[in-house]
PDB file of C-alpha atoms in Angstrom:
ATOM      1  CA  MET A 155     120.509  65.755  94.970  1.00  0.00           C
ATOM      2  CA  GLY A 156     118.890  62.683  93.472  1.00  0.00           C
ATOM      3  CA  GLY A 157     121.377  62.550  90.597  1.00  0.00           C
ATOM      4  CA  ASN A 158     120.530  65.992  89.170  1.00  0.00           C
ATOM      5  CA  GLU A 159     123.916  67.189  87.956  1.00  0.00           C
ATOM      6  CA  ALA A 160     122.480  70.575  86.963  1.00  0.00           C
ATOM      7  CA  LEU A 161     121.653  71.391  90.587  1.00  0.00           C
ATOM      8  CA  LYS A 162     124.204  72.376  93.232  1.00  0.00           C
ATOM      9  CA  GLU A 163     123.875  73.525  96.833  1.00  0.00           C
ATOM     10  CA  VAL A 164     125.978  76.638  97.402  1.00  0.00           C
ATOM     11  CA  LYS A 165     125.256  77.624 101.012  1.00  0.00           C
ATOM     12  CA  SER A 166     123.124  76.754 104.015  1.00  0.00           C
ATOM     13  CA  ALA A 167     122.198  78.406 107.329  1.00  0.00           C
ATOM     14  CA  LYS A 168     120.119  77.087 110.223  1.00  0.00           C
ATOM     15  CA  CYS A 169     116.997  79.145 110.949  1.00  0.00           C
ATOM     16  CA  PHE A 170     114.191  78.519 113.488  1.00  0.00           C
ATOM     17  CA  GLY A 171     115.099  74.853 113.715  1.00  0.00           C
ATOM     18  CA  GLY A 172     115.038  74.473 109.933  1.00  0.00           C
ATOM     19  CA  LYS A 173     117.454  75.839 107.364  1.00  0.00           C
ATOM     20  CA  ASN A 174     117.812  78.254 104.468  1.00  0.00           C
ATOM     21  CA  VAL A 175     119.550  76.596 101.525  1.00  0.00           C
ATOM     22  CA  ARG A 176     120.618  78.367  98.349  1.00  0.00           C
ATOM     23  CA  TYR A 177     121.038  76.378  95.140  1.00  0.00           C
ATOM     24  CA  GLU A 178     122.456  76.971  91.682  1.00  0.00           C
ATOM     25  CA  LEU A 179     120.647  75.439  88.712  1.00  0.00           C
ATOM     26  CA  LYS A 180     121.846  75.253  85.127  1.00  0.00           C
ATOM     27  CA  SER A 181     118.639  76.339  83.433  1.00  0.00           C
ATOM     28  CA  LYS A 182     117.838  75.382  79.860  1.00  0.00           C
ATOM     29  CA  GLU A 183     114.849  77.719  79.773  1.00  0.00           C
ATOM     30  CA  LEU A 184     116.868  80.756  80.864  1.00  0.00           C
ATOM     31  CA  GLY A 185     120.112  79.821  79.113  1.00  0.00           C
ATOM     32  CA  CYS A 186     122.205  80.513  82.206  1.00  0.00           C
ATOM     33  CA  THR A 187     122.981  79.343  85.710  1.00  0.00           C
ATOM     34  CA  THR A 188     120.323  80.717  88.019  1.00  0.00           C
ATOM     35  CA  THR A 189     119.818  80.615  91.781  1.00  0.00           C
ATOM     36  CA  PHE A 190     116.915  79.804  94.066  1.00  0.00           C
ATOM     37  CA  THR A 191     116.613  79.597  97.831  1.00  0.00           C
ATOM     38  CA  VAL A 192     114.576  77.144  99.887  1.00  0.00           C
ATOM     39  CA  TYR A 193     113.584  77.415 103.525  1.00  0.00           C
ATOM     40  CA  TYR A 194     113.082  73.938 104.973  1.00  0.00           C
ATOM     41  CA  PRO A 195     110.987  73.892 108.178  1.00  0.00           C
ATOM     42  CA  PRO A 196     111.904  71.487 110.996  1.00  0.00           C
ATOM     43  CA  ALA A 197     109.083  69.184 109.850  1.00  0.00           C
ATOM     44  CA  ALA A 198     111.164  68.349 106.772  1.00  0.00           C
ATOM     45  CA  GLN A 199     113.419  66.265 109.019  1.00  0.00           C
ATOM     46  CA  SER A 200     110.675  63.657 109.351  1.00  0.00           C
ATOM     47  CA  GLY A 201     108.962  63.710 105.956  1.00  0.00           C
ATOM     48  CA  LYS A 202     108.101  65.684 102.839  1.00  0.00           C
ATOM     49  CA  VAL A 203     106.613  69.131 103.349  1.00  0.00           C
ATOM     50  CA  PRO A 204     104.344  71.233 101.100  1.00  0.00           C
ATOM     51  CA  ILE A 205     105.802  74.315  99.460  1.00  0.00           C
ATOM     52  CA  ILE A 206     104.898  77.958  98.960  1.00  0.00           C
ATOM     53  CA  TYR A 207     106.575  79.697  96.036  1.00  0.00           C
ATOM     54  CA  PHE A 208     107.405  83.351  96.641  1.00  0.00           C
ATOM     55  CA  LEU A 209     107.921  85.430  93.498  1.00  0.00           C
ATOM     56  CA  ALA A 210     109.911  88.598  94.122  1.00  0.00           C
ATOM     57  CA  GLY A 211     109.556  92.039  92.595  1.00  0.00           C
ATOM     58  CA  LEU A 212     111.559  94.350  90.348  1.00  0.00           C
ATOM     59  CA  THR A 213     115.322  94.506  91.052  1.00  0.00           C
ATOM     60  CA  CYS A 214     115.088  91.634  93.561  1.00  0.00           C
ATOM     61  CA  ASP A 215     116.700  88.191  93.521  1.00  0.00           C
ATOM     62  CA  ASP A 216     116.027  84.891  95.286  1.00  0.00           C
ATOM     63  CA  GLU A 217     117.288  86.088  98.674  1.00  0.00           C
ATOM     64  CA  ASN A 218     115.328  89.311  99.275  1.00  0.00           C
ATOM     65  CA  PHE A 219     112.282  87.611 100.764  1.00  0.00           C
ATOM     66  CA  ILE A 220     114.374  85.098 102.699  1.00  0.00           C
ATOM     67  CA  ASN A 221     116.513  87.832 104.265  1.00  0.00           C
ATOM     68  CA  LYS A 222     113.953  90.613 104.769  1.00  0.00           C
ATOM     69  CA  ALA A 223     110.428  89.256 105.254  1.00  0.00           C
ATOM     70  CA  GLY A 224     110.888  87.372 108.525  1.00  0.00           C
ATOM     71  CA  ALA A 225     108.731  84.554 107.235  1.00  0.00           C
ATOM     72  CA  GLN A 226     110.708  81.601 108.564  1.00  0.00           C
ATOM     73  CA  ARG A 227     109.372  81.636 112.131  1.00  0.00           C
ATOM     74  CA  THR A 228     105.776  81.083 111.008  1.00  0.00           C
ATOM     75  CA  ALA A 229     106.760  78.767 108.141  1.00  0.00           C
ATOM     76  CA  ALA A 230     108.566  76.634 110.710  1.00  0.00           C
ATOM     77  CA  ALA A 231     105.504  76.515 112.957  1.00  0.00           C
ATOM     78  CA  LEU A 232     103.209  75.672 110.035  1.00  0.00           C
ATOM     79  CA  GLY A 233     105.509  73.020 108.571  1.00  0.00           C
ATOM     80  CA  VAL A 234     105.709  74.572 105.100  1.00  0.00           C
ATOM     81  CA  ALA A 235     108.746  75.137 102.888  1.00  0.00           C
ATOM     82  CA  LEU A 236     109.400  78.425 101.101  1.00  0.00           C
ATOM     83  CA  VAL A 237     110.810  78.340  97.560  1.00  0.00           C
ATOM     84  CA  CYS A 238     112.180  81.629  96.240  1.00  0.00           C
ATOM     85  CA  PRO A 239     113.421  81.811  92.619  1.00  0.00           C
ATOM     86  CA  ASP A 240     115.334  84.666  91.002  1.00  0.00           C
ATOM     87  CA  THR A 241     113.486  87.261  88.927  1.00  0.00           C
ATOM     88  CA  SER A 242     115.221  86.993  85.522  1.00  0.00           C
ATOM     89  CA  PRO A 243     118.130  85.437  83.658  1.00  0.00           C
ATOM     90  CA  ARG A 244     121.517  86.905  84.557  1.00  0.00           C
ATOM     91  CA  GLY A 245     124.939  87.040  82.987  1.00  0.00           C
ATOM     92  CA  LEU A 246     123.817  86.721  79.357  1.00  0.00           C
ATOM     93  CA  ASP A 247     125.155  90.152  78.332  1.00  0.00           C
ATOM     94  CA  VAL A 248     122.142  90.919  76.151  1.00  0.00           C
ATOM     95  CA  PRO A 249     122.519  94.484  74.781  1.00  0.00           C
ATOM     96  CA  GLY A 250     120.394  96.810  76.870  1.00  0.00           C
ATOM     97  CA  GLU A 251     119.608  94.270  79.591  1.00  0.00           C
ATOM     98  CA  SER A 252     120.765  96.598  82.389  1.00  0.00           C
ATOM     99  CA  GLU A 253     119.826  99.999  80.985  1.00  0.00           C
ATOM    100  CA  SER A 254     116.778 100.391  83.249  1.00  0.00           C
ATOM    101  CA  TRP A 255     115.719  98.966  86.591  1.00  0.00           C
ATOM    102  CA  ASP A 256     112.252  97.927  85.435  1.00  0.00           C
ATOM    103  CA  PHE A 257     113.149  95.973  82.303  1.00  0.00           C
ATOM    104  CA  GLY A 258     115.763  93.306  81.554  1.00  0.00           C
ATOM    105  CA  VAL A 259     117.903  91.991  84.419  1.00  0.00           C
ATOM    106  CA  GLY A 260     115.831  91.669  87.590  1.00  0.00           C
ATOM    107  CA  ALA A 261     112.621  92.277  85.651  1.00  0.00           C
ATOM    108  CA  GLY A 262     111.497  89.037  84.024  1.00  0.00           C
ATOM    109  CA  PHE A 263     107.772  89.675  84.640  1.00  0.00           C
ATOM    110  CA  TYR A 264     107.082  85.921  84.835  1.00  0.00           C
ATOM    111  CA  LEU A 265     106.257  85.560  81.142  1.00  0.00           C
ATOM    112  CA  ASN A 266     107.740  83.807  78.110  1.00  0.00           C
ATOM    113  CA  ALA A 267     109.200  86.480  75.846  1.00  0.00           C
ATOM    114  CA  THR A 268     108.506  86.138  72.130  1.00  0.00           C
ATOM    115  CA  GLN A 269     110.921  88.816  70.859  1.00  0.00           C
ATOM    116  CA  GLU A 270     114.176  87.262  69.661  1.00  0.00           C
ATOM    117  CA  ARG A 271     116.449  89.598  71.589  1.00  0.00           C
ATOM    118  CA  TRP A 272     114.826  88.490  74.853  1.00  0.00           C
ATOM    119  CA  ARG A 273     114.417  84.828  73.951  1.00  0.00           C
ATOM    120  CA  ASN A 274     115.885  83.656  77.291  1.00  0.00           C
ATOM    121  CA  TRP A 275     113.413  85.684  79.337  1.00  0.00           C
ATOM    122  CA  ARG A 276     111.226  82.640  79.934  1.00  0.00           C
ATOM    123  CA  MET A 277     110.396  82.957  83.609  1.00  0.00           C
ATOM    124  CA  TYR A 278     106.889  81.557  83.139  1.00  0.00           C
ATOM    125  CA  ALA A 279     108.196  78.256  81.753  1.00  0.00           C
ATOM    126  CA  TYR A 280     111.005  78.222  84.283  1.00  0.00           C
ATOM    127  CA  ILE A 281     108.734  78.680  87.313  1.00  0.00           C
ATOM    128  CA  THR A 282     105.923  76.382  86.163  1.00  0.00           C
ATOM    129  CA  GLU A 283     107.943  73.558  84.590  1.00  0.00           C
ATOM    130  CA  GLU A 284     111.723  73.556  84.970  1.00  0.00           C
ATOM    131  CA  LEU A 285     112.001  74.620  88.607  1.00  0.00           C
ATOM    132  CA  PRO A 286     109.420  72.082  89.880  1.00  0.00           C
ATOM    133  CA  ALA A 287     111.228  69.370  87.930  1.00  0.00           C
ATOM    134  CA  ALA A 288     114.487  70.342  89.647  1.00  0.00           C
ATOM    135  CA  LEU A 289     112.789  70.413  93.045  1.00  0.00           C
ATOM    136  CA  ARG A 290     111.733  66.794  92.586  1.00  0.00           C
ATOM    137  CA  SER A 291     115.370  65.811  93.096  1.00  0.00           C
ATOM    138  CA  LEU A 292     115.199  67.307  96.603  1.00  0.00           C
ATOM    139  CA  PRO A 293     113.623  64.511  98.667  1.00  0.00           C
ATOM    140  CA  LEU A 294     112.270  66.728 101.469  1.00  0.00           C
ATOM    141  CA  LEU A 295     109.790  68.650  99.298  1.00  0.00           C
ATOM    142  CA  ASP A 296     106.250  67.647  98.291  1.00  0.00           C
ATOM    143  CA  VAL A 297     106.291  69.392  94.914  1.00  0.00           C
ATOM    144  CA  ASP A 298     102.748  68.308  94.098  1.00  0.00           C
ATOM    145  CA  THR A 299     101.350  70.204  97.078  1.00  0.00           C
ATOM    146  CA  ALA A 300     102.139  73.826  96.367  1.00  0.00           C
ATOM    147  CA  SER A 301     100.828  77.386  96.563  1.00  0.00           C
ATOM    148  CA  VAL A 302     102.085  80.665  95.125  1.00  0.00           C
ATOM    149  CA  MET A 303     102.497  84.195  96.441  1.00  0.00           C
ATOM    150  CA  GLY A 304     104.515  87.262  95.442  1.00  0.00           C
ATOM    151  CA  HIS A 305     105.202  90.980  95.715  1.00  0.00           C
ATOM    152  CA  SER A 306     104.715  93.746  93.131  1.00  0.00           C
ATOM    153  CA  MET A 307     105.983  92.269  89.834  1.00  0.00           C
ATOM    154  CA  GLY A 308     105.983  88.962  91.715  1.00  0.00           C
ATOM    155  CA  GLY A 309     102.434  89.590  92.894  1.00  0.00           C
ATOM    156  CA  HIS A 310     101.529  89.916  89.217  1.00  0.00           C
ATOM    157  CA  GLY A 311     103.341  86.639  88.633  1.00  0.00           C
ATOM    158  CA  ALA A 312     101.586  84.863  91.483  1.00  0.00           C
ATOM    159  CA  LEU A 313      98.130  85.915  90.285  1.00  0.00           C
ATOM    160  CA  VAL A 314      98.861  84.953  86.672  1.00  0.00           C
ATOM    161  CA  LEU A 315     100.503  81.625  87.465  1.00  0.00           C
ATOM    162  CA  GLY A 316      97.814  80.744  89.971  1.00  0.00           C
ATOM    163  CA  LEU A 317      94.913  81.563  87.672  1.00  0.00           C
ATOM    164  CA  ARG A 318      96.419  79.851  84.646  1.00  0.00           C
ATOM    165  CA  ASN A 319      97.515  76.734  86.562  1.00  0.00           C
ATOM    166  CA  PRO A 320      94.880  75.993  89.207  1.00  0.00           C
ATOM    167  CA  ALA A 321      95.799  72.306  89.271  1.00  0.00           C
ATOM    168  CA  ARG A 322      99.381  73.206  90.187  1.00  0.00           C
ATOM    169  CA  TYR A 323      98.763  75.813  92.906  1.00  0.00           C
ATOM    170  CA  ARG A 324      96.204  75.276  95.655  1.00  0.00           C
ATOM    171  CA  SER A 325      96.071  78.895  96.776  1.00  0.00           C
ATOM    172  CA  ILE A 326      97.188  82.368  95.703  1.00  0.00           C
ATOM    173  CA  SER A 327      98.138  85.574  97.480  1.00  0.00           C
ATOM    174  CA  ALA A 328      99.915  88.811  96.661  1.00  0.00           C
ATOM    175  CA  PHE A 329     101.421  91.909  98.194  1.00  0.00           C
ATOM    176  CA  SER A 330     101.088  95.102  96.141  1.00  0.00           C
ATOM    177  CA  PRO A 331     100.591  93.239  92.845  1.00  0.00           C
ATOM    178  CA  ILE A 332     100.815  94.810  89.407  1.00  0.00           C
ATOM    179  CA  ALA A 333      97.275  93.573  88.966  1.00  0.00           C
ATOM    180  CA  HIS A 334      96.366  95.074  85.581  1.00  0.00           C
ATOM    181  CA  PRO A 335      99.639  95.360  83.615  1.00  0.00           C
ATOM    182  CA  CYS A 336      97.903  95.974  80.290  1.00  0.00           C
ATOM    183  CA  ALA A 337      96.678  99.279  81.741  1.00  0.00           C
ATOM    184  CA  VAL A 338      99.822 100.659  83.422  1.00  0.00           C
ATOM    185  CA  PRO A 339     103.260 101.969  82.365  1.00  0.00           C
ATOM    186  CA  TRP A 340     105.242  99.086  83.886  1.00  0.00           C
ATOM    187  CA  GLY A 341     103.134  96.612  81.954  1.00  0.00           C
ATOM    188  CA  HIS A 342     103.303  98.572  78.703  1.00  0.00           C
ATOM    189  CA  LYS A 343     107.097  98.698  78.897  1.00  0.00           C
ATOM    190  CA  ALA A 344     107.557  95.047  79.831  1.00  0.00           C
ATOM    191  CA  PHE A 345     104.919  93.532  77.572  1.00  0.00           C
ATOM    192  CA  GLY A 346     105.833  95.727  74.611  1.00  0.00           C
ATOM    193  CA  GLY A 347     109.493  94.851  74.986  1.00  0.00           C
ATOM    194  CA  TYR A 348     109.145  91.133  75.644  1.00  0.00           C
ATOM    195  CA  LEU A 349     105.991  90.318  73.666  1.00  0.00           C
ATOM    196  CA  GLY A 350     105.865  92.937  70.909  1.00  0.00           C
ATOM    197  CA  ASP A 351     103.037  95.156  69.756  1.00  0.00           C
ATOM    198  CA  ASP A 352     100.209  92.603  69.623  1.00  0.00           C
ATOM    199  CA  ARG A 353      98.206  93.636  72.673  1.00  0.00           C
ATOM    200  CA  ALA A 354      95.954  90.631  72.362  1.00  0.00           C
ATOM    201  CA  ALA A 355      98.996  88.505  73.267  1.00  0.00           C
ATOM    202  CA  TRP A 356      99.527  90.555  76.406  1.00  0.00           C
ATOM    203  CA  LYS A 357      96.249  89.461  77.953  1.00  0.00           C
ATOM    204  CA  GLN A 358      97.487  85.948  78.770  1.00  0.00           C
ATOM    205  CA  TYR A 359      99.801  87.558  81.340  1.00  0.00           C
ATOM    206  CA  ASP A 360      97.330  90.055  82.784  1.00  0.00           C
ATOM    207  CA  ALA A 361      95.656  88.922  86.002  1.00  0.00           C
ATOM    208  CA  THR A 362      92.667  91.235  85.558  1.00  0.00           C
ATOM    209  CA  GLU A 363      91.993  89.870  82.085  1.00  0.00           C
ATOM    210  CA  LEU A 364      92.367  86.302  83.364  1.00  0.00           C
ATOM    211  CA  ALA A 365      90.086  86.861  86.348  1.00  0.00           C
ATOM    212  CA  GLY A 366      87.301  88.061  84.097  1.00  0.00           C
ATOM    213  CA  GLU A 367      87.397  84.765  82.202  1.00  0.00           C
ATOM    214  CA  TYR A 368      88.279  82.351  85.017  1.00  0.00           C
ATOM    215  CA  SER A 369      86.096  79.243  85.297  1.00  0.00           C
ATOM    216  CA  GLY A 370      88.374  76.836  87.143  1.00  0.00           C
ATOM    217  CA  PRO A 371      88.129  75.405  90.658  1.00  0.00           C
ATOM    218  CA  LYS A 372      87.207  77.733  93.507  1.00  0.00           C
ATOM    219  CA  ARG A 373      90.084  79.906  94.715  1.00  0.00           C
ATOM    220  CA  ASP A 374      90.239  82.284  97.665  1.00  0.00           C
ATOM    221  CA  ILE A 375      92.791  85.005  96.870  1.00  0.00           C
ATOM    222  CA  LEU A 376      94.327  87.239  99.529  1.00  0.00           C
ATOM    223  CA  ILE A 377      95.763  90.600  98.431  1.00  0.00           C
ATOM    224  CA  ASP A 378      97.319  93.230 100.671  1.00  0.00           C
ATOM    225  CA  VAL A 379      98.165  96.747  99.502  1.00  0.00           C
ATOM    226  CA  GLY A 380      99.344  99.767 101.459  1.00  0.00           C
ATOM    227  CA  THR A 381      97.328 102.974 101.273  1.00  0.00           C
ATOM    228  CA  THR A 382     100.502 105.089 101.028  1.00  0.00           C
ATOM    229  CA  ASP A 383     102.090 102.903  98.350  1.00  0.00           C
ATOM    230  CA  PRO A 384     103.342 105.427  95.753  1.00  0.00           C
ATOM    231  CA  TYR A 385     102.563 102.990  92.938  1.00  0.00           C
ATOM    232  CA  LEU A 386      99.037 102.105  94.025  1.00  0.00           C
ATOM    233  CA  GLU A 387      96.980 104.183  91.612  1.00  0.00           C
ATOM    234  CA  ASN A 388      99.249 104.422  88.568  1.00  0.00           C
ATOM    235  CA  GLN A 389     100.984 101.023  88.466  1.00  0.00           C
ATOM    236  CA  LEU A 390      99.111  98.437  90.574  1.00  0.00           C
ATOM    237  CA  LYS A 391      95.337  98.910  90.165  1.00  0.00           C
ATOM    238  CA  PRO A 392      94.213  96.099  92.482  1.00  0.00           C
ATOM    239  CA  ASP A 393      90.623  97.341  92.371  1.00  0.00           C
ATOM    240  CA  ASP A 394      90.512  96.479  88.668  1.00  0.00           C
ATOM    241  CA  PHE A 395      91.402  92.900  89.530  1.00  0.00           C
ATOM    242  CA  SER A 396      88.909  92.691  92.380  1.00  0.00           C
ATOM    243  CA  GLU A 397      86.107  94.013  90.156  1.00  0.00           C
ATOM    244  CA  ALA A 398      86.953  91.575  87.354  1.00  0.00           C
ATOM    245  CA  ALA A 399      87.076  88.645  89.776  1.00  0.00           C
ATOM    246  CA  ALA A 400      83.649  89.562  91.111  1.00  0.00           C
ATOM    247  CA  GLY A 401      82.249  88.346  87.825  1.00  0.00           C
ATOM    248  CA  SER A 402      83.504  84.820  88.462  1.00  0.00           C
ATOM    249  CA  LYS A 403      81.613  82.544  90.819  1.00  0.00           C
ATOM    250  CA  ALA A 404      84.850  80.611  91.380  1.00  0.00           C
ATOM    251  CA  LEU A 405      86.995  83.492  92.701  1.00  0.00           C
ATOM    252  CA  GLU A 406      86.699  85.013  96.149  1.00  0.00           C
ATOM    253  CA  VAL A 407      89.084  87.967  96.517  1.00  0.00           C
ATOM    254  CA  GLN A 408      89.935  89.505  99.877  1.00  0.00           C
ATOM    255  CA  LEU A 409      91.533  92.854  99.026  1.00  0.00           C
ATOM    256  CA  ARG A 410      92.865  94.472 102.191  1.00  0.00           C
ATOM    257  CA  LYS A 411      93.990  98.108 102.092  1.00  0.00           C
ATOM    258  CA  GLN A 412      96.384  98.557 104.982  1.00  0.00           C
ATOM    259  CA  ASP A 413      96.319 102.116 106.294  1.00  0.00           C
ATOM    260  CA  GLY A 414      99.636 103.951 106.207  1.00  0.00           C
ATOM    261  CA  TYR A 415     101.703 101.101 104.746  1.00  0.00           C
ATOM    262  CA  ASP A 416     103.886 101.453 101.654  1.00  0.00           C
ATOM    263  CA  HIS A 417     105.472  99.165  99.038  1.00  0.00           C
ATOM    264  CA  SER A 418     108.442  97.971 101.095  1.00  0.00           C
ATOM    265  CA  TYR A 419     109.505  94.840 102.943  1.00  0.00           C
ATOM    266  CA  ALA A 420     108.482  96.608 106.165  1.00  0.00           C
ATOM    267  CA  PHE A 421     104.938  96.238 104.814  1.00  0.00           C
ATOM    268  CA  ILE A 422     105.460  92.633 103.711  1.00  0.00           C
ATOM    269  CA  SER A 423     106.966  91.562 107.039  1.00  0.00           C
ATOM    270  CA  THR A 424     103.992  93.030 108.911  1.00  0.00           C
ATOM    271  CA  PHE A 425     101.415  90.865 107.144  1.00  0.00           C
ATOM    272  CA  VAL A 426     103.389  87.879 105.865  1.00  0.00           C
ATOM    273  CA  ASP A 427     102.140  85.585 108.634  1.00  0.00           C
ATOM    274  CA  ASP A 428      98.552  86.075 107.444  1.00  0.00           C
ATOM    275  CA  HIS A 429      99.589  85.019 103.958  1.00  0.00           C
ATOM    276  CA  LEU A 430     101.428  81.941 105.164  1.00  0.00           C
ATOM    277  CA  ARG A 431      98.409  80.852 107.188  1.00  0.00           C
ATOM    278  CA  HIS A 432      96.175  81.474 104.179  1.00  0.00           C
ATOM    279  CA  HIS A 433      98.292  79.072 102.152  1.00  0.00           C
ATOM    280  CA  ALA A 434      98.821  76.496 104.889  1.00  0.00           C
ATOM    281  CA  LYS A 435      95.069  76.132 105.274  1.00  0.00           C
ATOM    282  CA  ALA A 436      94.742  75.236 101.588  1.00  0.00           C
ATOM    283  CA  LEU A 437      97.849  73.049 101.495  1.00  0.00           C
ATOM    284  CA  LYS A 438      96.729  70.932 104.418  1.00  0.00           C
ATOM    285  CA  ALA A 439      93.048  70.740 103.500  1.00  0.00           C
TER     286      ALA A 439
END
């Protein structure tokens, strides 16, 4: 573990010649012990491999994507590692943290909360700073060569993290992202609760707002949504993001509307190989 006493391997399973490994990390940002899972491709046996972060959605943890998406076969062939963090702090016993499925535990929204009650909901700082620092103690990972993808709430996270940190992530993709949280009920609930009433402060975590102002290096962004996704019109609004990005010469958005697909991992598993190839192209450029 490279001397990192805060990091502990808790289980491992061989998969497509590589292995899934789950770790526990004592997180200062989150104020608790959190988990993350890494898939190491076979190529990691002979040298460092680039990584793709996958940010999961509401109610999920670090193992949903690993266990349900079927991504390891293609990740193994491409020689890329998958890094899957949890979606919020856990075990802090904050009053009200488990009262609803779309706020609190399992619903960190990849931001840094400013309201005192939710002071440990700092998933943005955890994903962008603390987790990469911990990964540096794992000698098989090339932490400086990374991309980011996610689903739903995690698709929101991937777009926001990727747009705000273009030097850290070489490519971005999302399944069913909450693409304009300032304009939808999920975003109003999360941002109001974690960030307070100042809506100007919300915009730093809204991918549509960020796309309209983006002037960084060129990024090709792949987004898949299902046409029968029950959240598409009222909670996701990917067209808002695509239209905002069209105003930036540096963003090229491929928004694919997949006929008959929904919001589930059945949808993700169908198109995940396209996303992995999208990222591998950028990581190995």
